[in-house]
Coordinates of C-alpha atoms in Angstrom, one line a residue:
X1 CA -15.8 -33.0 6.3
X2 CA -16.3 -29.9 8.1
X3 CA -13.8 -26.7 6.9
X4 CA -13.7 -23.6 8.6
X5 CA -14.8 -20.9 6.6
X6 CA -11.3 -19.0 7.0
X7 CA -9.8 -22.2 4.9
X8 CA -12.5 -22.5 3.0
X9 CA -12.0 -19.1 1.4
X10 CA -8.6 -20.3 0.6
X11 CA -9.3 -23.3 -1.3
X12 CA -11.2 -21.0 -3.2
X13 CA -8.0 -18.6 -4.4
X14 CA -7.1 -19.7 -7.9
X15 CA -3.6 -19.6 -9.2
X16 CA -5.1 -16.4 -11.0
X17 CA -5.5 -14.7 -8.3
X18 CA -9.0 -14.6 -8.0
X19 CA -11.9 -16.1 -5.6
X20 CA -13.4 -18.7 -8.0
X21 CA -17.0 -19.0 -6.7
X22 CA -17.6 -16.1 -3.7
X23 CA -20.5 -14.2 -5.2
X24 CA -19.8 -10.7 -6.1
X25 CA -21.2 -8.4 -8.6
X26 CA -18.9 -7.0 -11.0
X27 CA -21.9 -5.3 -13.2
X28 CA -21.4 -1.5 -14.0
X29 CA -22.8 0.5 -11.2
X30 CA -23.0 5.0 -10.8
X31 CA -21.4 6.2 -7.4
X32 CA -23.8 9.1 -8.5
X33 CA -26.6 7.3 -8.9
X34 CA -26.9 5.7 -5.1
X35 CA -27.7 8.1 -2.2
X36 CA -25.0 9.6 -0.3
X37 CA -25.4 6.7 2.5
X38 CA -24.0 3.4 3.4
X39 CA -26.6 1.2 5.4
X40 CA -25.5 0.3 8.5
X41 CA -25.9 -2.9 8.4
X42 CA -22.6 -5.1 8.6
X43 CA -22.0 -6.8 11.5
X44 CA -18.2 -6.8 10.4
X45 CA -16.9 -3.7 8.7
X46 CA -13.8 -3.0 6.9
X47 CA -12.4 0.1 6.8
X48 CA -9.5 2.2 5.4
X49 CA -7.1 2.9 2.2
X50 CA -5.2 1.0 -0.9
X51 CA -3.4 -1.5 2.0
X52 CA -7.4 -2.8 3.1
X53 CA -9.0 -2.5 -0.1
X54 CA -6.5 -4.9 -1.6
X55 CA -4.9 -2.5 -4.2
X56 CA -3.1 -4.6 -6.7
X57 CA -4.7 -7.9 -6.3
X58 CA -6.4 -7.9 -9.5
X59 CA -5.4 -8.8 -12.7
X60 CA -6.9 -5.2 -14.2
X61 CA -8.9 -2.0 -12.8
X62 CA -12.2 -3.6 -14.3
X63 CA -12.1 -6.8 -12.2
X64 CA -12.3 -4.6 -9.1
X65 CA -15.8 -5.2 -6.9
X66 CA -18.1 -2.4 -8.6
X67 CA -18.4 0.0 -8.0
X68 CA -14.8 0.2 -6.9
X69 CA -14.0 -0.9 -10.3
X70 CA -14.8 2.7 -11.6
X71 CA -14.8 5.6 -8.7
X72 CA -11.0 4.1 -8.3
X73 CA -11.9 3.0 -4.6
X74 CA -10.2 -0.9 -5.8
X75 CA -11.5 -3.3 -3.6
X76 CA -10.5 -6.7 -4.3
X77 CA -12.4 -10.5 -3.6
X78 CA -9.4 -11.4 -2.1
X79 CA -8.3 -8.3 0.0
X80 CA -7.7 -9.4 3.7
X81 CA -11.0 -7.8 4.8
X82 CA -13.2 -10.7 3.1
X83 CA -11.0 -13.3 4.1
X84 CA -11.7 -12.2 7.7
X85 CA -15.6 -12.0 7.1
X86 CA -15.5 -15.4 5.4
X87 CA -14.1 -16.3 8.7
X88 CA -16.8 -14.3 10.7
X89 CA -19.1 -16.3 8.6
X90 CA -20.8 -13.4 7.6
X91 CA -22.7 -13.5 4.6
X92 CA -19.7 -12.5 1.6
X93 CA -22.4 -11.6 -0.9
X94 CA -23.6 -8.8 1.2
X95 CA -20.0 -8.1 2.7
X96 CA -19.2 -7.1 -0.6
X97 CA -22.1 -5.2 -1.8
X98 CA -22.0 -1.9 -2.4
X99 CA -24.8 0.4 0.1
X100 CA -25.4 -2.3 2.0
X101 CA -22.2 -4.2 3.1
X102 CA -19.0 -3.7 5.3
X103 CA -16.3 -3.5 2.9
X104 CA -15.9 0.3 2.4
X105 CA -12.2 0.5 2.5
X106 CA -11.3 2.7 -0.2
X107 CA -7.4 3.0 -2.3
X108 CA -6.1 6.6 -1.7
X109 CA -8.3 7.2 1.6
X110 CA -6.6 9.5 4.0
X111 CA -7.7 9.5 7.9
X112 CA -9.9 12.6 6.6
X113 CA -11.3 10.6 3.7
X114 CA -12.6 7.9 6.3
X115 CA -14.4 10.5 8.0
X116 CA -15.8 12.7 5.0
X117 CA -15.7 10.3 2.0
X118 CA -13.6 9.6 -1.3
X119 CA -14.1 9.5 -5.2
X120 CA -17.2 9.8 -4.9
X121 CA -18.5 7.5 -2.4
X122 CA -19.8 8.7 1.2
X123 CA -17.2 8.5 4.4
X124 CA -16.6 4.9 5.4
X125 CA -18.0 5.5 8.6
X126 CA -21.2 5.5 7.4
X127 CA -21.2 2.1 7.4
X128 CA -21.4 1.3 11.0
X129 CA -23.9 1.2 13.4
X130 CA -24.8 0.1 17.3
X131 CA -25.1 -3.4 15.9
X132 CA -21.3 -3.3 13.9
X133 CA -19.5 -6.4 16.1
X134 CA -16.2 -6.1 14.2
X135 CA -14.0 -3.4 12.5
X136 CA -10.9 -3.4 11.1
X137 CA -8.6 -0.6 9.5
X138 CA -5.7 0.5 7.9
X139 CA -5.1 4.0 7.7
X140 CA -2.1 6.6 7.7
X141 CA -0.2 5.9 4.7
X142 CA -2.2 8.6 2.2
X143 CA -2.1 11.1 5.2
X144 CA 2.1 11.1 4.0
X145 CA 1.1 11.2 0.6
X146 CA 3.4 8.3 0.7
X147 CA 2.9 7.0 -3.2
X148 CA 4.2 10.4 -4.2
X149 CA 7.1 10.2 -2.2
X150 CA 8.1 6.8 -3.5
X151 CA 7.6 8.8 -7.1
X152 CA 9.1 11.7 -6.4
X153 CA 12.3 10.0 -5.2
X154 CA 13.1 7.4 -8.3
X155 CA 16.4 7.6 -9.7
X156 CA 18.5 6.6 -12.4
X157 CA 21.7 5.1 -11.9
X158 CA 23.9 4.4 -15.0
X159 CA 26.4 2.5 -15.0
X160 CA 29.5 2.0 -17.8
X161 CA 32.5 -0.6 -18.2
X162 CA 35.6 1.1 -20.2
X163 CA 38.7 -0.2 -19.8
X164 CA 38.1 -2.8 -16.9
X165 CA 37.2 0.0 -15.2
X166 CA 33.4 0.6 -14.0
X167 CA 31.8 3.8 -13.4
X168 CA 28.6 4.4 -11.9
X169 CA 26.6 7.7 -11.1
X170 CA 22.9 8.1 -9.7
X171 CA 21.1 10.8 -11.1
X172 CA 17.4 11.9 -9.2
X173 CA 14.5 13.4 -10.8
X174 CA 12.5 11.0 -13.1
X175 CA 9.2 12.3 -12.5
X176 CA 8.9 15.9 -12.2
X177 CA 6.5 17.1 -9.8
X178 CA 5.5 20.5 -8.2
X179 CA 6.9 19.3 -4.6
X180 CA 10.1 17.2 -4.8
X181 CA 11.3 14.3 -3.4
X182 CA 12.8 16.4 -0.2
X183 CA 9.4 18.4 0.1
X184 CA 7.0 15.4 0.3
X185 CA 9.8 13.6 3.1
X186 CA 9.6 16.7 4.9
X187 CA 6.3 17.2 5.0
X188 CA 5.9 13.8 6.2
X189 CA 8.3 14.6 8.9
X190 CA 6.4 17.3 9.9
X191 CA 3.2 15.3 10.8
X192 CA 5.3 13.6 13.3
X193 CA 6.7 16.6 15.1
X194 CA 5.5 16.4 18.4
X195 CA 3.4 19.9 19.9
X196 CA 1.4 20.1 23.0
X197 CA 2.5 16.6 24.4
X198 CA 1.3 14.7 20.8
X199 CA 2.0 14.9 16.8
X200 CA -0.5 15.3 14.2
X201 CA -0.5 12.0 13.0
X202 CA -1.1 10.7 16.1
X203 CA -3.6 13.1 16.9
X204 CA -5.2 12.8 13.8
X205 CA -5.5 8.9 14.2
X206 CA -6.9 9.0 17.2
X207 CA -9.5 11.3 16.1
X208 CA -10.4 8.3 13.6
X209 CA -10.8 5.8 16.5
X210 CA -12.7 7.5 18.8
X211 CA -15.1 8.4 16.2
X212 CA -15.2 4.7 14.7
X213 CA -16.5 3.8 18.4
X214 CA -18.7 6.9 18.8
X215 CA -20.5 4.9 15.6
X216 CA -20.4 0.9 16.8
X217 CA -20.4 2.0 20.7
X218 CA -20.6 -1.8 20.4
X219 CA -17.8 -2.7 18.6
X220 CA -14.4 -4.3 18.7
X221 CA -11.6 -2.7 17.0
X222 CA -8.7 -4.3 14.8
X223 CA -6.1 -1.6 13.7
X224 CA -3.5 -3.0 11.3
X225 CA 0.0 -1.3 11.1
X226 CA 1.8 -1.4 8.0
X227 CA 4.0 -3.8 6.2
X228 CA 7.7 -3.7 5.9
X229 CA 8.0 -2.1 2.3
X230 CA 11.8 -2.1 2.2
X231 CA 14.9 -4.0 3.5
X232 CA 16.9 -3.0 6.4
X233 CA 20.0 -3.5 4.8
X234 CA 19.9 -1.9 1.1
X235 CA 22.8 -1.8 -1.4
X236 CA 24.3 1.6 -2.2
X237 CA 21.0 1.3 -5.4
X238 CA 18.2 -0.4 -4.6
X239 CA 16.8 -0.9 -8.4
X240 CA 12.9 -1.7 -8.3
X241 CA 12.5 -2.5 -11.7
X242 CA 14.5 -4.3 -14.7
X243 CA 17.1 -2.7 -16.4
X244 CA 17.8 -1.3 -19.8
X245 CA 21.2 -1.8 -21.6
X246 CA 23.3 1.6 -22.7
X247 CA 25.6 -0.7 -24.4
X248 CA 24.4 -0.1 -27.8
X249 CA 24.0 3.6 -27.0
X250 CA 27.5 4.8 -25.5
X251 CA 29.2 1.8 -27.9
X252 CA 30.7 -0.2 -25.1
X253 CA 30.9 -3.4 -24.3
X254 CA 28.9 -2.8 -20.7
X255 CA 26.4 -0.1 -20.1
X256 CA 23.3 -0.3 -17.9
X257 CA 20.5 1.9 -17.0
X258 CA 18.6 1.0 -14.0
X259 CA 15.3 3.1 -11.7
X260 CA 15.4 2.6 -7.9
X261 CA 16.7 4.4 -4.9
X262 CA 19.5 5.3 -3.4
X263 CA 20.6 3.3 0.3
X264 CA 20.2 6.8 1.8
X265 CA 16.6 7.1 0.8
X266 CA 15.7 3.4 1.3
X267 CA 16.6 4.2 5.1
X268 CA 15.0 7.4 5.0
X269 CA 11.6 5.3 3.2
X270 CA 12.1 3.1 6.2
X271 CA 12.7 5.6 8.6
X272 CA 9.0 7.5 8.0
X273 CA 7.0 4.1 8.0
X274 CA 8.5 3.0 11.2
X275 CA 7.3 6.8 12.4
X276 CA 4.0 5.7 10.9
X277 CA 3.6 2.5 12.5
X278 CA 4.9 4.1 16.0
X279 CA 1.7 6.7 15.2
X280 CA -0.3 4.1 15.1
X281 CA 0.4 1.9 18.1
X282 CA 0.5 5.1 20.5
X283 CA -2.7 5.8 18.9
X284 CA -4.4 2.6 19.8
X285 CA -2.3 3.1 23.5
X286 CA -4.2 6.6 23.7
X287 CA -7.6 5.9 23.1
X288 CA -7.1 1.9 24.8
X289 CA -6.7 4.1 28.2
X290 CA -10.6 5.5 27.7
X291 CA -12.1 2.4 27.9
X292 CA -12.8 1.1 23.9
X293 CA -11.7 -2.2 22.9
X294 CA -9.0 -1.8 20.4
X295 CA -5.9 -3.6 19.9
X296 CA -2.9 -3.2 17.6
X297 CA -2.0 -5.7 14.9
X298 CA 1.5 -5.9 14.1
X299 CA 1.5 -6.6 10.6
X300 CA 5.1 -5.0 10.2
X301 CA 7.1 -7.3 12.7
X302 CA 4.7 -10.4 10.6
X303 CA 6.2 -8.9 7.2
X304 CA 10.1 -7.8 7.7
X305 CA 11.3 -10.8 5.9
X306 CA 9.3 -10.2 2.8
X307 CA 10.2 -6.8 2.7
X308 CA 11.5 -5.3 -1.1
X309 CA 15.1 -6.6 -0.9
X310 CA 16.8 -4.4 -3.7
X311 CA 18.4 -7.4 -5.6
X312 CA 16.4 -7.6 -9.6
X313 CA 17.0 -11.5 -9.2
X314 CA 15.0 -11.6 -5.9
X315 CA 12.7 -8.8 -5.7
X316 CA 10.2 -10.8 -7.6
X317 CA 10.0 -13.2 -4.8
X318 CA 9.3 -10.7 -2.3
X319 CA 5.6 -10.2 -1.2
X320 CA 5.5 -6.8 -1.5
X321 CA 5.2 -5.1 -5.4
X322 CA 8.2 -3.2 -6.5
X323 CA 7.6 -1.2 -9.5
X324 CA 4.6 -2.6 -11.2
X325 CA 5.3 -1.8 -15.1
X326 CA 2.8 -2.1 -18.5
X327 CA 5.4 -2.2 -20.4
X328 CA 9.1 -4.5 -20.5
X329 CA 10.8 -1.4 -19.1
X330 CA 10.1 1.9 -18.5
X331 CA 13.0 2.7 -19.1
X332 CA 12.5 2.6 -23.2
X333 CA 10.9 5.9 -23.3
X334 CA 13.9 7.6 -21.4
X335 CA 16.4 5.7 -23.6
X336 CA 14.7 6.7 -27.5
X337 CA 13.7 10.6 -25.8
X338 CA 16.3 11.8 -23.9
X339 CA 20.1 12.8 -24.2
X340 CA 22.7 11.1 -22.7
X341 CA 26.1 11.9 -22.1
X342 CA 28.6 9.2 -21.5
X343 CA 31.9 12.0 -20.3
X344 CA 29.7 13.0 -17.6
X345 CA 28.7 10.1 -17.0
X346 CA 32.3 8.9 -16.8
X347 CA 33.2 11.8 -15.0
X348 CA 30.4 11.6 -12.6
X349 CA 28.2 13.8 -13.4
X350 CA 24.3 14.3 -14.2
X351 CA 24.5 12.3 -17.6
X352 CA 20.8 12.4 -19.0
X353 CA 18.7 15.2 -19.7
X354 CA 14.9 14.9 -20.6
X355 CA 12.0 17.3 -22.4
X356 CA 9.9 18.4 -19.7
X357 CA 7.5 15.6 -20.8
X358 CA 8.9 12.6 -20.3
X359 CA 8.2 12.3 -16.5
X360 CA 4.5 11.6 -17.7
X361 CA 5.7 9.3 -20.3
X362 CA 7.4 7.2 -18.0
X363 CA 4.5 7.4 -15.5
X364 CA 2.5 6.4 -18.1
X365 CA 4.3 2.8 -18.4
X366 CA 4.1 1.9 -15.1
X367 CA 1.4 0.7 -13.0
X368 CA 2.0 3.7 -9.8
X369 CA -1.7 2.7 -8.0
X370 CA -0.5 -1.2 -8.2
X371 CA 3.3 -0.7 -7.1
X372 CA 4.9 -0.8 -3.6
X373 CA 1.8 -3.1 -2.4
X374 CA 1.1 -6.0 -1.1
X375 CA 0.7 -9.7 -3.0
X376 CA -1.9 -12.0 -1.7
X377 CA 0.3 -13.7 0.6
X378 CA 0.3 -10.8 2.7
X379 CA -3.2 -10.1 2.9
X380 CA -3.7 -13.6 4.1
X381 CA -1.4 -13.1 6.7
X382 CA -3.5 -10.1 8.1
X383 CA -6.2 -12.1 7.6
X384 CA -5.0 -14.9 10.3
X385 CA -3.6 -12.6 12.4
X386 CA -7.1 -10.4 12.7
X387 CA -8.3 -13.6 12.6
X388 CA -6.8 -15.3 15.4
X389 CA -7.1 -11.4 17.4
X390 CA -10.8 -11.7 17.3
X391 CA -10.7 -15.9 18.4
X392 CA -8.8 -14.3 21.2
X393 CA -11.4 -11.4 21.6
X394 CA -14.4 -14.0 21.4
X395 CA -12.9 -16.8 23.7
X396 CA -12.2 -14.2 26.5
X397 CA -16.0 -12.7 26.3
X398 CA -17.0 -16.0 26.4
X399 CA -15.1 -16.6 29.5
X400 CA -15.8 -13.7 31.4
X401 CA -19.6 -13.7 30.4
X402 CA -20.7 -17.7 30.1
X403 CA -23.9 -16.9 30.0

């Protein structure tokens, strides 16, 4: 029976979760103690942040591929980029391997880090070479510091039954942070304001491109837009986590707390990333007009239907993490440490207050690297879709060049 290694890898995903018999090496190893280099010697290479290193995809930190496992870097077995190399047939051993191998893609990287390096480990470029066939990346979403927007922006929304009547009231500010929710969205907005004919972002990404082919002159290049995070079509509360009852609290017969966002923010959410993703594809457009061989793929219009649908009896089934918690709810802490105050609440008004601590509590019972990522099924749909990219890429070579 002959199995191409693409399914092959596939049949190897456990319901766990994890690749049962790729070799990696999950011994303890010291960012500090290897050289400040990456040896070019990957003939596919994988770079970018948390949405290529396959943030998420692990049952804990220390299952991570070392030593990603402990610089926080988090790249995964089954992350898209070593579905695609099984399917290159390159050698997933080496793939994997730290200092020698293509998989540098790193959780957190910005378009900066690629170039300079992150937590400890040299820039990702370092990793290619003249002989580098195949690259792919993912990168953009750190350069909007985009987890901290999606932390700086949580809300609680209480609502309260009394008398057949219901009364609901969304209050902002769980996490309390030196920039605020409308800071980090405007500073994200700023990187798309367009100055001299182009916007930062885009300039900035093109900037990544042109030096990833300045590196592998030779090489062909897979960019990967983002995922759709978010439906286009939220309720007046998305919640993105399960709910605490009041009930006992306010001594009613119906009280719940819930943490999500409001509709206005879900569009706004979706607003940015579609900025992001436009970034991107005029990026590729710009530097496609030197000469390089890059193409765009569209992971977003692959993804909208498993976008975050803001419904707690769905959003499980979604392929994209909401809130990723440690704990039943993280909502406990709030309820046994803070004050609530069900006439403002009734009235409409702010109805909880907090000590200044308890935005680190309540970060500290939730998974914030893990949450508002992608589940397996969506890595293996970038995988076939790089995948069938480079078939295309290899059967057009072949045709233009039979010999």
């Amino acid at each position: 029976e002959t199995t191409s290694p693409f399914l092959r890898v596939f049949k190897l995903v456990t319901t766990c979760g994890l690749l049962a018999t790729i070799p990696i090496s999950l011994g303890t190893v010291s960012v500090a103690s290897l050289n400040n280099h990456v040896a070019a010697s990957s003939e596919y290479v994988a770079l970018g942040d948390s949405y290529a290193s396959g943030e998420g995809l692990q049952s804990n930190a220390t299952t991570y591929i070392s030593p990603s496992n402990n610089d926080g870097c988090h790249r995964s077995v089954t992350a898209y980029p070593v579905l695609v190399a099984a399917s290159l047939n390159i050698d997933l051993g080496q793939f994997e391997t730290y200092g020698s191998g293509g998989f540098v893609a790193c959780s957190g990287a910005t378009s900066k880090d690629i170039l300079k390096g992150e937590n400890g480990e040299p820039a990702q470029l370092n990793a290619l070479s003249s002989a580098t066939r195949w690259v792919t990346v993912t990168v953009g979403g750190d350069d909007l510091h985009f987890s901290n927007v999606l932390l700086a922006c949580l809300d609680l929304r209480a609502s309260v039954t009394v008398h057949r009547t219901t009364r609901s009231y969304t209050q902002s500010g769980i996490v309390r942070e030196s920039t605020t929710c409308d800071e980090y969205l405007a500073a994200a907005n700023s990187l798309f304001a367009v100055t001299s004919g182009t916007s930062k972002e885009v300039a900035a990404l093109e900037h990544v491109y042109e030096q990833i082919f300045d590196h592998a002159p030779n090489t062909e290049l897979a960019v990967l837009n983002y995922p759709q995070l978010f439906t286009e079509s939220p309720p007046a509360f998305c919640p993105i986590a399960r709910g605490i009852s009041l009930s006992s609290l306010f001594k009613v017969r119906s009280a719940q707390l819930n943490v999500g966002y409001s509709a206005s923010q879900i569009s706004e959410f979706n607003r940015v990333e579609n900025e992001l993703n436009a970034a991107i594809a005029s990026a590729v457009s710009d530097v496609s007009a030197l000469g390089d061989n890059i193409r765009l793929v569209d992971v977003n219009s692959l993804t909208k239907a498993a976008a975050i649908p803001c419904n707690l009896a769905t959003n499980g089934r979604s392929d994209i993490n909401a809130l990723r918690v440690s704990v039943g709810s993280p909502l406990t802490t709030i309820v046994e440490n803070c004050h609530f105050d069900l006439a403002h609440l009734l009235s409409l008004r702010s109805f909880v207050s907090c000590p200044s601590y308890e935005g680190n509590v309540f970060l500290a019972n939730i998974a914030a690297n893990e949450s508002f990522h992608p589940k397996q099924v969506v890595h293996e749909t970038m995988a076939r879709a790089v995948d069938a990219l480079f078939i295309q890429v290899s059967t057009t070579s072949t045709t233009q060049n039979p010999n």
